[in-house]
Amino acid sequence: MLGAPTPLLEPREGIPPVITDAAALAEVVAAFAAGSGPVAVDAERASGYRYGQRAYLVQMRREGAGTALIDPVACPDLSGFGAALSGVEWVLHAATQDLPCLREIGMVPTGLFDTELAGRLAGFPRVGLGAMVEGVLGYVLEKGHSAVDWSTRPLPEPWLRYAALDVELLVDLRDALEKELDRQGKLEWALQEFDAIASAPPTEPRKDPWRRTSGMHKVRRRRQLAVVRELWETRDRIAQRRDVSPGKVLSDVAIVEAALALPSNVHALAALNGFGHRTGRRQLEQWQAAVDRAKALPDTALPQPGQPVTGPPPPRAWADKDPAAAARLSAARAGVSALAERLNMPQENLVSPDTVRRLCWEPPAVADAGSVETALAGYGARPWQVEQVTPVLVAALSGKGA
């Protein structure tokens, strides 16, 4: 049992200078190429402040090279690390959050170890980096700057200290988690998960992203949907041009209010929630123009309600549509839940809930081990998941329960 946790206040070698030019970058790439062991990698974004999810600071640490803080705005091409670290394992915390912005600047790992996912598989109740470092290594990380505007220049020293400390113990955490996973007999499972993340293609852009506007459930009519779409797309263009978070241009609340009210002029628009006294006349006119464009569309150009459903219907509708499928899903969920509890990990890490729904909605003609294994693999389940959940799902699909 660890004693009282120790506050981690300073990086071992102090705060390194931020790398902002090609010469300094070349030096650090060479140093990391000459280092040994895995490389810890982290990135800071400016979510809620800037448009998109680009990286505004990249932190790296490797044995023999120390810690590097790199400004990807000043050094937008970091692909040199790819060749320098080919075949080297990258250690990230919550890798799927950082990989897209790292990929944008040319940083793509050939293999990785995700300390957050490792914590989930090992059954840790809290898997944030601070909680993991404290629970596993006995150190307290300061977490006060995670939500600041990392596009700020120059970056304040306390923020840089925080950023450097984020990679200070990442490799130590990785080593401790590897031992714990091995002790639990789950290391091979984790390695399969990490391989799947590293080899996954970039996420496809979301179709009709405007449909994810908060409060959309209130918008029922097609004309109103058209207003949401027009306002969302106008806001997105402005946010991109100004490089600010879309929510700072116009709130989702305001978009939905305008869609429901269908205001006929600027005065009516100005009276709505979200278009308050601080909205200038020119801005109001631009939003009203978007509303008017939507109102002028022919019926044939209006969006359809709801998104095209590619998978099963929502489970709440199953009892009416297909009672047998509802029974299969209930049995499958109970079986997966019990198995996840025995294995001490979250259900969603044992098998994707979407995979379970699809399998229960359209089960194989003969629900035996072979057909269920094939179906699971087709939905992207890893071999360890297939091995663990197949017996549970065969029982559920054949009506034998968990």
mmCIF file of C-alpha atoms in Angstrom, residues 8 12 38 40 61 63 91 115 133 136-137 139 167-179:
data_model
loop_
_atom_site.group_PDB
_atom_site.id
_atom_site.type_symbol
_atom_site.label_atom_id
_atom_site.label_comp_id
_atom_site.label_asym_id
_atom_site.label_seq_id
_atom_site.Cartn_x
_atom_site.Cartn_y
_atom_site.Cartn_z
ATOM 1 C CA LEU A 8 5.179 16.473 -8.208
ATOM 2 C CA ARG A 12 13.472 16.508 -13.172
ATOM 3 C CA PRO A 38 9.429 4.099 -25.266
ATOM 4 C CA ALA A 40 5.960 9.591 -23.883
ATOM 5 C CA ARG A 61 9.944 12.590 -23.187
ATOM 6 C CA GLU A 63 15.154 8.165 -21.721
ATOM 7 C CA VAL A 91 3.066 6.079 -24.679
ATOM 8 C CA THR A 115 -2.205 4.236 -20.201
ATOM 9 C CA VAL A 133 -0.303 8.617 -11.412
ATOM 10 C CA VAL A 136 -0.236 3.635 -9.195
ATOM 11 C CA LEU A 137 2.937 5.674 -8.633
ATOM 12 C CA TYR A 139 2.605 11.175 -6.995
ATOM 13 C CA VAL A 167 4.914 13.400 -19.666
ATOM 14 C CA GLU A 168 7.314 13.225 -16.715
ATOM 15 C CA LEU A 169 6.002 9.921 -15.343
ATOM 16 C CA LEU A 170 4.104 8.539 -18.343
ATOM 17 C CA VAL A 171 6.672 5.826 -19.129
ATOM 18 C CA ASP A 172 6.901 4.883 -15.424
ATOM 19 C CA LEU A 173 3.106 4.573 -15.387
ATOM 20 C CA ARG A 174 3.233 2.453 -18.536
ATOM 21 C CA ASP A 175 5.757 0.058 -16.953
ATOM 22 C CA ALA A 176 3.695 -0.327 -13.776
ATOM 23 C CA LEU A 177 0.479 -0.932 -15.748
ATOM 24 C CA GLU A 178 2.180 -3.493 -17.971
ATOM 25 C CA LYS A 179 3.161 -5.460 -14.848
#
